[in-house]
mmCIF file of C-alpha atoms in Angstrom:
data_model
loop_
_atom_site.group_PDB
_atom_site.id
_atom_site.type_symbol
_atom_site.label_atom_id
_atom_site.label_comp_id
_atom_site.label_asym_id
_atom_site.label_seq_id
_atom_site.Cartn_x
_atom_site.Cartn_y
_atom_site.Cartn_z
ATOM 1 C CA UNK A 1 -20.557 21.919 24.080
ATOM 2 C CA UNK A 2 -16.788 20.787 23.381
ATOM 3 C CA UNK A 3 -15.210 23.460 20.805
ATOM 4 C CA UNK A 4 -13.988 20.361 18.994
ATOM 5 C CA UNK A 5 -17.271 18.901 18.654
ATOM 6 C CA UNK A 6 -18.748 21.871 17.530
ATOM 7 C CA UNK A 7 -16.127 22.527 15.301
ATOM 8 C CA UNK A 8 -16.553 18.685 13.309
ATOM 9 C CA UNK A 9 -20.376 19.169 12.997
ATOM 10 C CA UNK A 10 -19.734 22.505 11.667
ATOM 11 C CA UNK A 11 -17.643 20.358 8.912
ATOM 12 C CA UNK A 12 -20.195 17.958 8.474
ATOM 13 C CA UNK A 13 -22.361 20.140 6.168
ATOM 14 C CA UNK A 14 -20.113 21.099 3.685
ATOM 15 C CA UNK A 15 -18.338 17.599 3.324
ATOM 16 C CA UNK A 16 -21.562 16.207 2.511
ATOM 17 C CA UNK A 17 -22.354 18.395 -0.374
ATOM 18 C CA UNK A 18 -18.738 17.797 -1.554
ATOM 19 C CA UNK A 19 -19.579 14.678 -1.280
ATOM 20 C CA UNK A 20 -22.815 14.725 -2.910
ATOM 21 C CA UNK A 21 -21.579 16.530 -5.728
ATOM 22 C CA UNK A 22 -19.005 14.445 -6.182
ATOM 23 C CA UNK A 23 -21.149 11.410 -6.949
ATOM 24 C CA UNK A 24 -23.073 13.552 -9.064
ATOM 25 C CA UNK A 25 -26.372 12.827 -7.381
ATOM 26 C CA UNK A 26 -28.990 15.829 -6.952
ATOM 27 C CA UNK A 27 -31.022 16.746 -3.816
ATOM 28 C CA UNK A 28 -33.712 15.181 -5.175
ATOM 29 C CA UNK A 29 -32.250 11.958 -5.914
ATOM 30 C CA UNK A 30 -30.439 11.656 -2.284
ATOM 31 C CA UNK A 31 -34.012 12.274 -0.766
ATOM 32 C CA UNK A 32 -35.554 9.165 -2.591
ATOM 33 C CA UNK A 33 -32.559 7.105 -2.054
ATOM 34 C CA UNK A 34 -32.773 7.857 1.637
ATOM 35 C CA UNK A 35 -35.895 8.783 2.795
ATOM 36 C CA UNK A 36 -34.649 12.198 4.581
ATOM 37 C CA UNK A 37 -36.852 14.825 2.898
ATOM 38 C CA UNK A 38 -35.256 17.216 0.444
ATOM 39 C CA UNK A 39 -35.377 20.559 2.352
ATOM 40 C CA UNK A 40 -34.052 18.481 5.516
ATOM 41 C CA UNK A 41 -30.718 17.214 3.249
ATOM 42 C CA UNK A 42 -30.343 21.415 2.088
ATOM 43 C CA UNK A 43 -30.550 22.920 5.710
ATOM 44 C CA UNK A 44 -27.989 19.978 6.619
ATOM 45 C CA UNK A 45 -25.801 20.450 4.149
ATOM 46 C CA UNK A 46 -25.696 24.526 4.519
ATOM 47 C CA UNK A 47 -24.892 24.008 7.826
ATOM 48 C CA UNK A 48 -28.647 25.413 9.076
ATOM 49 C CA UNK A 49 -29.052 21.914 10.914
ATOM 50 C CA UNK A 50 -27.527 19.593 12.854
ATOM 51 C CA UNK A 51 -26.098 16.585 12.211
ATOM 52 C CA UNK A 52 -27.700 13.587 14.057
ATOM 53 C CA UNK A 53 -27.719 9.598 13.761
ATOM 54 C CA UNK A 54 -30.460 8.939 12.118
ATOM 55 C CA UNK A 55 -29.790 11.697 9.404
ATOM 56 C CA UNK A 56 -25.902 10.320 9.058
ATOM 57 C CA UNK A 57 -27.096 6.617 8.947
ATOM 58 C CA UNK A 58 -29.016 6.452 5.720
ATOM 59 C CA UNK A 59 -26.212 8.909 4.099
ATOM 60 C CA UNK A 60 -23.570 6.680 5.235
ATOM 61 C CA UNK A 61 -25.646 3.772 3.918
ATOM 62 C CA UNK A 62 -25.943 5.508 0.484
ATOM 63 C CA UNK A 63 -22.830 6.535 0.279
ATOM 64 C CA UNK A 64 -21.641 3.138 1.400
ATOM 65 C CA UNK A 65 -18.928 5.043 3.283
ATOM 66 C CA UNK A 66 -18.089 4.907 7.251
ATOM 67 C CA UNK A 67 -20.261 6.994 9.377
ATOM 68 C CA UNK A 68 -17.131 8.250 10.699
ATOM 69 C CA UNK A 69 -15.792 9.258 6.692
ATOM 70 C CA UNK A 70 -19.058 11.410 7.016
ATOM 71 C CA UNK A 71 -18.340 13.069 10.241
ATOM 72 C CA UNK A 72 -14.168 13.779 9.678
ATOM 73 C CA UNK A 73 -13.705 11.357 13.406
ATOM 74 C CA UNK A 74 -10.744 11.075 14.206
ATOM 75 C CA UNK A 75 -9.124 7.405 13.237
ATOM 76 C CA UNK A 76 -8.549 5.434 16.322
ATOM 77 C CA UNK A 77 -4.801 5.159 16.378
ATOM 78 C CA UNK A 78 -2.608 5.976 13.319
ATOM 79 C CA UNK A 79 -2.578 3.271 10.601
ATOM 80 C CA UNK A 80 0.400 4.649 8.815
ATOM 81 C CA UNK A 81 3.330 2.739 8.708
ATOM 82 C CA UNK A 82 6.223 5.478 8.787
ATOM 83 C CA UNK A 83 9.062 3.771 6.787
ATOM 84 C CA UNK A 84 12.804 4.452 6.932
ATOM 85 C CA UNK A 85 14.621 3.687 3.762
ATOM 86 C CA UNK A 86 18.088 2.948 4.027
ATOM 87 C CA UNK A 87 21.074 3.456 1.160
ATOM 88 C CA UNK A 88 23.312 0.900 0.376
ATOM 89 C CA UNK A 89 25.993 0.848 -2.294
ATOM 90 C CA UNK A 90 23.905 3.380 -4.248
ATOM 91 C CA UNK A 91 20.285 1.024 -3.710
ATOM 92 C CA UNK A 92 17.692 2.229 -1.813
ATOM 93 C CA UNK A 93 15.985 -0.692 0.815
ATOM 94 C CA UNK A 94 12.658 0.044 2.343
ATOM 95 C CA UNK A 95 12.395 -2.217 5.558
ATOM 96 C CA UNK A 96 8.698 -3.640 5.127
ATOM 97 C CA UNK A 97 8.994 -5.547 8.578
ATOM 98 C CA UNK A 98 9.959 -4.844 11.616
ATOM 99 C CA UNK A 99 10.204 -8.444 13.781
ATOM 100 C CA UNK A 100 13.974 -8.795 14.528
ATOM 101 C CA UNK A 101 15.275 -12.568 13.710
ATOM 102 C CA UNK A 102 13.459 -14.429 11.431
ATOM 103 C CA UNK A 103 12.679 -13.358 7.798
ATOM 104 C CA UNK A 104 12.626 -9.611 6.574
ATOM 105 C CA UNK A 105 10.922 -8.184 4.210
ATOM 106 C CA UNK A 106 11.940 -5.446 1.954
ATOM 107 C CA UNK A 107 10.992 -3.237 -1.003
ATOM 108 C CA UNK A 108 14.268 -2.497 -2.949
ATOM 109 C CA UNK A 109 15.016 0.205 -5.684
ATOM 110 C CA UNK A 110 17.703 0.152 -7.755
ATOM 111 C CA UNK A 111 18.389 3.637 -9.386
ATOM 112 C CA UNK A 112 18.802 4.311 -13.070
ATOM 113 C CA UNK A 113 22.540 4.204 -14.790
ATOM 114 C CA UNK A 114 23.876 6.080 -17.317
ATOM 115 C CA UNK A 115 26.025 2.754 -18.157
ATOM 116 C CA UNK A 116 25.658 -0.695 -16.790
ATOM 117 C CA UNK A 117 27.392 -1.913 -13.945
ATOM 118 C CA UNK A 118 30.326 -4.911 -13.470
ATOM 119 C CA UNK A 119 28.964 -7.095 -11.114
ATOM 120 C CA UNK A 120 30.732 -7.414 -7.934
ATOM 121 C CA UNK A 121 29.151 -10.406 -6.364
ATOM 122 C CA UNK A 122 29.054 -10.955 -2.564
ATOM 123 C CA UNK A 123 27.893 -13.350 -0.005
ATOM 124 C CA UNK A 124 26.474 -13.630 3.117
ATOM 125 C CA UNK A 125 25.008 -15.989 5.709
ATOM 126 C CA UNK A 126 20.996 -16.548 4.445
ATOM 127 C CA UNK A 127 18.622 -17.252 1.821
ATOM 128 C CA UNK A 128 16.473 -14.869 -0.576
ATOM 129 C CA UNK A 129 13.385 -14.411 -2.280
ATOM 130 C CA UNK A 130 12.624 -11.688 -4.433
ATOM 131 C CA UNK A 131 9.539 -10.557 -6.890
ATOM 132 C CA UNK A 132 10.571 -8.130 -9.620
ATOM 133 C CA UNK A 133 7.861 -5.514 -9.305
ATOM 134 C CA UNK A 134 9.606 -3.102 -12.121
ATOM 135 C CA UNK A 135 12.217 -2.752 -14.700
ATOM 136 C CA UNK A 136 14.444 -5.602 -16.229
ATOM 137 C CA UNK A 137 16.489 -7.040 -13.060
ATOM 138 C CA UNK A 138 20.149 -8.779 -13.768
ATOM 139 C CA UNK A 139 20.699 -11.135 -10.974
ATOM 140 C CA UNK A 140 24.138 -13.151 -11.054
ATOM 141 C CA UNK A 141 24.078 -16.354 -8.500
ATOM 142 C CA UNK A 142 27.458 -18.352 -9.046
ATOM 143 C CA UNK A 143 27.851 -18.974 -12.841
ATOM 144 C CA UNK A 144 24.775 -17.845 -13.704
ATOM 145 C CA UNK A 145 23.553 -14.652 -14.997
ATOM 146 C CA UNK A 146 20.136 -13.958 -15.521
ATOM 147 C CA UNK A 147 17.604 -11.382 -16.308
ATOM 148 C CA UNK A 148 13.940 -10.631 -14.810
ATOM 149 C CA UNK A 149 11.271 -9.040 -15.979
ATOM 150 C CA UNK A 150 8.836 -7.596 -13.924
ATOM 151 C CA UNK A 151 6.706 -10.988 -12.570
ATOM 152 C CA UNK A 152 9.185 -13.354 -11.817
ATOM 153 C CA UNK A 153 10.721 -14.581 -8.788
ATOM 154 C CA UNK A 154 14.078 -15.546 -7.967
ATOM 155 C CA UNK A 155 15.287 -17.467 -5.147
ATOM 156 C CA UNK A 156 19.334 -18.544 -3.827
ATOM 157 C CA UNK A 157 21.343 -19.287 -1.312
ATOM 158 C CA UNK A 158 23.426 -16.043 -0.258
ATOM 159 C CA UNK A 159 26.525 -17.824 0.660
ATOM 160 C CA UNK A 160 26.718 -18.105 -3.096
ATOM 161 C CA UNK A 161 28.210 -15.239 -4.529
ATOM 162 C CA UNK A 162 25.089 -12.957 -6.058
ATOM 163 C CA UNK A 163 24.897 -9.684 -7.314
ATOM 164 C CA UNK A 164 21.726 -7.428 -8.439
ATOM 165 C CA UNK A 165 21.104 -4.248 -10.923
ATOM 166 C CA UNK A 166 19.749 -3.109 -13.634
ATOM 167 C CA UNK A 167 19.598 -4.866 -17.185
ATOM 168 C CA UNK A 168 18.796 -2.547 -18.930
ATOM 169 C CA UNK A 169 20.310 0.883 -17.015
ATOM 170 C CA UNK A 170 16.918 1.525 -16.106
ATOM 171 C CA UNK A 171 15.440 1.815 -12.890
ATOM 172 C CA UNK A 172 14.284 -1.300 -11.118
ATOM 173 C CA UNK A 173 12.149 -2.250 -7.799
ATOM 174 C CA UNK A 174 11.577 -5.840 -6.140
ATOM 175 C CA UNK A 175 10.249 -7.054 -3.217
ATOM 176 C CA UNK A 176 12.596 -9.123 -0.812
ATOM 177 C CA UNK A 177 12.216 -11.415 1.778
ATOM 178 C CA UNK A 178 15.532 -12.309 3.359
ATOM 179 C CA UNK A 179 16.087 -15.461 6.422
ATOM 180 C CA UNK A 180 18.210 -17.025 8.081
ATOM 181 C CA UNK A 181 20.244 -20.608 6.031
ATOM 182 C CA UNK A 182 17.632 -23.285 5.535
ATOM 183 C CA UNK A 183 14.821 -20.704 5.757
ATOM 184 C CA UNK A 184 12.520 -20.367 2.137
ATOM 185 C CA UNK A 185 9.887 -18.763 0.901
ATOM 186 C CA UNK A 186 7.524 -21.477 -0.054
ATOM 187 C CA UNK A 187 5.018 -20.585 -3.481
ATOM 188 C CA UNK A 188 2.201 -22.673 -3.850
ATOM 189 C CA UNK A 189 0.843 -23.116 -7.062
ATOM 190 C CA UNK A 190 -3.273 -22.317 -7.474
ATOM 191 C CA UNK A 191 -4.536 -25.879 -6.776
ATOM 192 C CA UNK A 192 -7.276 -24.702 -9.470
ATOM 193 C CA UNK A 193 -4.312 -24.610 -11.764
ATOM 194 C CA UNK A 194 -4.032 -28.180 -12.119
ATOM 195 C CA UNK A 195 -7.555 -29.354 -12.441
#
């Protein structure tokens, strides 16, 4: 037999009393629940027997965890999304999509100050959304100079001349989506609201 293979049912034992133990359930208990006899459930979980299917299957049922949790298999491809922030005037932006054109998405941190900052507004071609996730956000579009707590949602026109940071001096993160002029992020109420 494959090294490898041997070497995952050799972890099977032990990960299953972990897990076991974990959940705080006794030998005992596990046999009822399962049907797999008590001395069967020790000699698998001290490694003097093998794993099989139709031992794993009524464990994995029990546990109500993937047969392949059990086992330690390998995930099929790596779901991990391996993000690059970027640092802008002193902001960190985490790109949350990667489709070039259309909207973007980012998560956006603004650091902590010792003293609040004089807005410097800019603009740009676009139009933005953004979600205060944490801390008290000062957003200035044109004239106007608001303040966000975390909940609320702004949205603007970037040719207008905006600026974003900290209320308070304290940290503070949002979500952003970003398009192209004409392009908004469209909330829809609950319909249940309304009822």
């Amino acid at each position: 037999m494959d090294r490898e293979i041997d070497d995952v049912l050799d972890a099977v034992g032990p990960r299953l009393r972990a897990l076991r133990r974990a959940r705080g359930i006794t030998l005992a208990d596990l046999a009822t629940r399962t049907g797999v006899s008590e001395s069967t459930l020790s000699r698998l979980e001290s490694g003097q027997r093998r794993a099989t299917l139709e031992l794993l299957l009524p464990l994995a049922r029990t546990y109500d965890v993937p047969l392949d949790d059990l086992v330690g298999a390998p995930r099929t491809g790596d779901p991990r999304i391996h993000l690059k922030p970027i640092r802008r005037s002193g902001m960190t932006f985490v790109p949350l999509s990667r489709r070039p054109g259309g909207i973007q998405a980012f998560k956006m941190v603004i650091p902590a100050q010792p003293e609040p900052l004089d807005p410097t507004p800019q603009t740009h071609d676009g139009f933005e959304w953004l979600y205060v996730l944490n801390g008290r956000l000062r957003l200035v579009v044109g004239e106007r100079d608001l303040t966000l707590p975390p909940g609320e949602a702004a949205e603007f026109d970037t040719s207008l001349p905006h600026w974003l940071g900290s209320a308070d001096g304290g940290t503070v993160e949002l979500l952003i989506l970003f398009g192209l002029q004409g392009m908004r992020a469209h909330v829809r109420p609950d319909q249940h609201e309304n009822r």
